Amino acid sequence: TKRLSRTNAAGSSLNPFLENGRDLMAESEKALRNPTAKRFLLSILAQRSRLENQRVRTMRRQSAQSSVSRLDPIAFECLIRLSCAMLDSCMENKEYEPAYRLLNQTAGFIMLMEKQEDEEGEVDGHAKQDVISMTSRIGLHPIFANLGVWETVMGLHLLDRQSEKKAETRPNEEDSD
């Protein structure tokens, strides 16, 4: 995986998350061991989906297009680190549902990265770029190799399907009264 590295003129790494000598990113990663912090991160990521759904309803588009949110590389890497910290905690505590929800909520977040010089050059005078999705990056986390995650996903989908079937049969029951 390609890691974001920022260096200043002297060649030392810059940490955009340092404030008054505190590494805010490291503190945030530790905080994501807390279930409330996990729910908070998921709710923030879910806002993108809710806003997109509202936009689609407002525009009344009939196509099933999904949108993407292009993030600045620093913001993208920040969310990757926070997501991985959350997934580490989920793996340690065998919390599979939040891990799956995180994977779902990251769909649509992307970053564009310039291709390396040794790769194909330019197309029509524009540098080629790789599209990197957040889901593809966090999907490499070891928790997703655990069968427990996918058993949990199957259970969630079965519950959703049962709820849908109950909702479909309720109007018919009322009509027969």
Tab-separated table of N, CA, C and O in Angstrom, residues 43-98:
chain	number	residue	atom	x	y	z
A	43	SER	N	-21.293	7.382	12.793
A	43	SER	CA	-22.345	8.376	12.520
A	43	SER	C	-21.819	9.497	11.634
A	43	SER	O	-22.535	9.998	10.765
A	44	ILE	N	-20.566	9.875	11.827
A	44	ILE	CA	-19.978	10.910	10.969
A	44	ILE	C	-19.890	10.407	9.530
A	44	ILE	O	-20.265	11.105	8.586
A	45	LEU	N	-19.411	9.184	9.361
A	45	LEU	CA	-19.299	8.621	8.011
A	45	LEU	C	-20.674	8.422	7.377
A	45	LEU	O	-20.835	8.577	6.172
A	46	ALA	N	-21.671	8.101	8.182
A	46	ALA	CA	-23.022	7.881	7.666
A	46	ALA	C	-23.666	9.174	7.168
A	46	ALA	O	-24.568	9.133	6.327
A	47	GLN	N	-23.207	10.312	7.665
A	47	GLN	CA	-23.785	11.583	7.227
A	47	GLN	C	-23.643	11.773	5.733
A	47	GLN	O	-24.530	12.310	5.085
A	48	ARG	N	-22.544	11.328	5.162
A	48	ARG	CA	-22.345	11.438	3.715
A	48	ARG	C	-23.443	10.694	2.966
A	48	ARG	O	-24.035	11.216	2.036
A	49	SER	N	-23.770	9.499	3.427
A	49	SER	CA	-24.825	8.711	2.777
A	49	SER	C	-26.176	9.397	2.904
A	49	SER	O	-26.936	9.459	1.939
A	50	ARG	N	-26.459	9.896	4.107
A	50	ARG	CA	-27.751	10.573	4.309
A	50	ARG	C	-27.864	11.813	3.437
A	50	ARG	O	-28.900	12.060	2.813
A	51	LEU	N	-26.795	12.606	3.380
A	51	LEU	CA	-26.829	13.814	2.552
A	51	LEU	C	-26.979	13.462	1.073
A	51	LEU	O	-27.706	14.133	0.339
A	52	GLU	N	-26.304	12.424	0.635
A	52	GLU	CA	-26.416	12.000	-0.758
A	52	GLU	C	-27.836	11.521	-1.057
A	52	GLU	O	-28.398	11.853	-2.094
A	53	ASN	N	-28.441	10.775	-0.141
A	53	ASN	CA	-29.819	10.318	-0.341
A	53	ASN	C	-30.784	11.496	-0.426
A	53	ASN	O	-31.702	11.506	-1.245
A	54	GLN	N	-30.578	12.507	0.397
A	54	GLN	CA	-31.422	13.700	0.339
A	54	GLN	C	-31.238	14.424	-0.987
A	54	GLN	O	-32.208	14.870	-1.598
A	55	ARG	N	-29.994	14.521	-1.440
A	55	ARG	CA	-29.714	15.198	-2.703
A	55	ARG	C	-30.384	14.471	-3.863
A	55	ARG	O	-31.008	15.087	-4.723
A	56	VAL	N	-30.306	13.162	-3.863
A	56	VAL	CA	-30.917	12.376	-4.939
A	56	VAL	C	-32.426	12.542	-4.915
A	56	VAL	O	-33.056	12.726	-5.955
A	57	ARG	N	-33.029	12.516	-3.716
A	57	ARG	CA	-34.485	12.698	-3.621
A	57	ARG	C	-34.880	14.081	-4.105
A	57	ARG	O	-35.893	14.260	-4.778
A	58	THR	N	-34.068	15.080	-3.741
A	58	THR	CA	-34.359	16.445	-4.147
A	58	THR	C	-34.295	16.582	-5.663
A	58	THR	O	-35.143	17.216	-6.275
A	59	MET	N	-33.299	15.976	-6.258
A	59	MET	CA	-33.137	16.075	-7.710
A	59	MET	C	-34.049	15.102	-8.451
A	59	MET	O	-34.228	15.201	-9.651
A	60	ARG	N	-34.618	14.136	-7.707
A	60	ARG	CA	-35.530	13.137	-8.272
A	60	ARG	C	-34.934	12.431	-9.486
A	60	ARG	O	-35.597	12.241	-10.509
A	61	ARG	N	-33.678	12.052	-9.327
A	61	ARG	CA	-33.041	11.311	-10.409
A	61	ARG	C	-33.464	9.861	-10.327
A	61	ARG	O	-33.591	9.297	-9.245
A	62	GLN	N	-33.661	9.250	-11.464
A	62	GLN	CA	-34.097	7.865	-11.514
A	62	GLN	C	-32.932	6.891	-11.647
A	62	GLN	O	-33.108	5.704	-11.461
A	63	SER	N	-31.757	7.382	-11.988
A	63	SER	CA	-30.628	6.475	-12.172
A	63	SER	C	-30.128	5.980	-10.822
A	63	SER	O	-30.301	6.626	-9.800
A	64	ALA	N	-29.493	4.834	-10.844
A	64	ALA	CA	-28.979	4.222	-9.615
A	64	ALA	C	-27.502	4.523	-9.446
A	64	ALA	O	-26.727	3.672	-9.036
A	65	GLN	N	-27.086	5.732	-9.785
A	65	GLN	CA	-25.684	6.100	-9.658
A	65	GLN	C	-25.324	6.265	-8.191
A	65	GLN	O	-26.112	6.745	-7.398
A	66	SER	N	-24.127	5.845	-7.867
A	66	SER	CA	-23.634	6.131	-6.531
A	66	SER	C	-22.586	7.224	-6.673
A	66	SER	O	-21.856	7.280	-7.653
A	67	SER	N	-22.544	8.090	-5.694
A	67	SER	CA	-21.623	9.210	-5.793
A	67	SER	C	-20.342	8.901	-5.034
A	67	SER	O	-20.279	7.977	-4.237
A	68	VAL	N	-19.355	9.693	-5.310
A	68	VAL	CA	-18.099	9.570	-4.592
A	68	VAL	C	-17.766	10.906	-3.958
A	68	VAL	O	-18.173	11.960	-4.431
A	69	SER	N	-17.033	10.817	-2.875
A	69	SER	CA	-16.527	12.009	-2.204
A	69	SER	C	-15.015	11.949	-2.280
A	69	SER	O	-14.393	11.068	-1.696
A	70	ARG	N	-14.457	12.877	-3.029
A	70	ARG	CA	-13.004	12.930	-3.190
A	70	ARG	C	-12.414	13.668	-2.005
A	70	ARG	O	-12.798	14.801	-1.711
A	71	LEU	N	-11.493	13.012	-1.325
A	71	LEU	CA	-10.870	13.596	-0.146
A	71	LEU	C	-9.435	14.014	-0.437
A	71	LEU	O	-8.748	13.391	-1.245
A	72	ASP	N	-9.013	15.033	0.250
A	72	ASP	CA	-7.621	15.454	0.244
A	72	ASP	C	-6.794	14.288	0.801
A	72	ASP	O	-7.267	13.574	1.692
A	73	PRO	N	-5.580	14.076	0.308
A	73	PRO	CA	-4.781	12.942	0.793
A	73	PRO	C	-4.589	12.908	2.314
A	73	PRO	O	-4.623	11.833	2.918
A	74	ILE	N	-4.427	14.067	2.940
A	74	ILE	CA	-4.247	14.076	4.398
A	74	ILE	C	-5.534	13.626	5.091
A	74	ILE	O	-5.496	12.813	6.020
A	75	ALA	N	-6.684	14.126	4.647
A	75	ALA	CA	-7.955	13.726	5.240
A	75	ALA	C	-8.213	12.239	4.996
A	75	ALA	O	-8.686	11.524	5.885
A	76	PHE	N	-7.885	11.769	3.796
A	76	PHE	CA	-8.070	10.363	3.446
A	76	PHE	C	-7.234	9.480	4.375
A	76	PHE	O	-7.746	8.524	4.967
A	77	GLU	N	-5.955	9.802	4.517
A	77	GLU	CA	-5.074	9.008	5.375
A	77	GLU	C	-5.497	9.095	6.841
A	77	GLU	O	-5.380	8.120	7.583
A	78	CYS	N	-6.021	10.238	7.251
A	78	CYS	CA	-6.528	10.399	8.616
A	78	CYS	C	-7.682	9.431	8.851
A	78	CYS	O	-7.707	8.699	9.854
A	79	LEU	N	-8.631	9.397	7.934
A	79	LEU	CA	-9.766	8.479	8.078
A	79	LEU	C	-9.332	7.020	8.011
A	79	LEU	O	-9.893	6.171	8.703
A	80	ILE	N	-8.324	6.721	7.199
A	80	ILE	CA	-7.802	5.353	7.134
A	80	ILE	C	-7.228	4.958	8.505
A	80	ILE	O	-7.521	3.883	9.027
A	81	ARG	N	-6.426	5.839	9.075
A	81	ARG	CA	-5.824	5.538	10.385
A	81	ARG	C	-6.890	5.364	11.460
A	81	ARG	O	-6.818	4.436	12.268
A	82	LEU	N	-7.871	6.247	11.477
A	82	LEU	CA	-8.940	6.121	12.471
A	82	LEU	C	-9.734	4.838	12.258
A	82	LEU	O	-10.069	4.138	13.214
A	83	SER	N	-10.014	4.529	11.006
A	83	SER	CA	-10.756	3.305	10.694
A	83	SER	C	-9.976	2.066	11.121
A	83	SER	O	-10.539	1.140	11.712
A	84	CYS	N	-8.688	2.058	10.839
A	84	CYS	CA	-7.859	0.901	11.222
A	84	CYS	C	-7.766	0.767	12.740
A	84	CYS	O	-7.781	-0.352	13.269
A	85	ALA	N	-7.701	1.892	13.449
A	85	ALA	CA	-7.693	1.841	14.912
A	85	ALA	C	-8.996	1.241	15.418
A	85	ALA	O	-8.999	0.402	16.325
A	86	MET	N	-10.101	1.661	14.822
A	86	MET	CA	-11.395	1.106	15.220
A	86	MET	C	-11.450	-0.386	14.907
A	86	MET	O	-11.912	-1.188	15.718
A	87	LEU	N	-10.968	-0.773	13.734
A	87	LEU	CA	-10.997	-2.187	13.346
A	87	LEU	C	-10.095	-3.032	14.245
A	87	LEU	O	-10.433	-4.178	14.555
A	88	ASP	N	-8.968	-2.474	14.672
A	88	ASP	CA	-8.096	-3.192	15.612
A	88	ASP	C	-8.857	-3.492	16.901
A	88	ASP	O	-8.808	-4.612	17.422
A	89	SER	N	-9.564	-2.489	17.403
A	89	SER	CA	-10.344	-2.673	18.622
A	89	SER	C	-11.479	-3.678	18.398
A	89	SER	O	-11.737	-4.528	19.243
A	90	CYS	N	-12.136	-3.578	17.251
A	90	CYS	CA	-13.217	-4.524	16.934
A	90	CYS	C	-12.681	-5.951	16.881
A	90	CYS	O	-13.326	-6.884	17.375
A	91	MET	N	-11.512	-6.124	16.303
A	91	MET	CA	-10.925	-7.448	16.188
A	91	MET	C	-10.569	-7.987	17.580
A	91	MET	O	-10.862	-9.139	17.897
A	92	GLU	N	-9.983	-7.139	18.398
A	92	GLU	CA	-9.593	-7.538	19.745
A	92	GLU	C	-10.800	-7.956	20.576
A	92	GLU	O	-10.747	-8.912	21.342
A	93	ASN	N	-11.918	-7.247	20.406
A	93	ASN	CA	-13.126	-7.503	21.204
A	93	ASN	C	-14.175	-8.354	20.486
A	93	ASN	O	-15.286	-8.501	20.985
A	94	LYS	N	-13.826	-8.841	19.309
A	94	LYS	CA	-14.744	-9.660	18.492
A	94	LYS	C	-16.080	-8.949	18.255
A	94	LYS	O	-17.144	-9.530	18.355
A	95	GLU	N	-15.983	-7.653	17.930
A	95	GLU	CA	-17.155	-6.838	17.602
A	95	GLU	C	-17.241	-6.755	16.081
A	95	GLU	O	-16.606	-5.898	15.463
A	96	TYR	N	-18.011	-7.633	15.490
A	96	TYR	CA	-18.004	-7.754	14.039
A	96	TYR	C	-18.988	-6.818	13.345
A	96	TYR	O	-18.727	-6.352	12.248
A	97	GLU	N	-20.109	-6.541	13.977
A	97	GLU	CA	-21.090	-5.662	13.335
A	97	GLU	C	-20.538	-4.256	13.090
A	97	GLU	O	-20.672	-3.732	11.978
A	98	PRO	N	-19.902	-3.609	14.082
A	98	PRO	CA	-19.345	-2.274	13.790
A	98	PRO	C	-18.283	-2.305	12.694
A	98	PRO	O	-18.172	-1.362	11.906
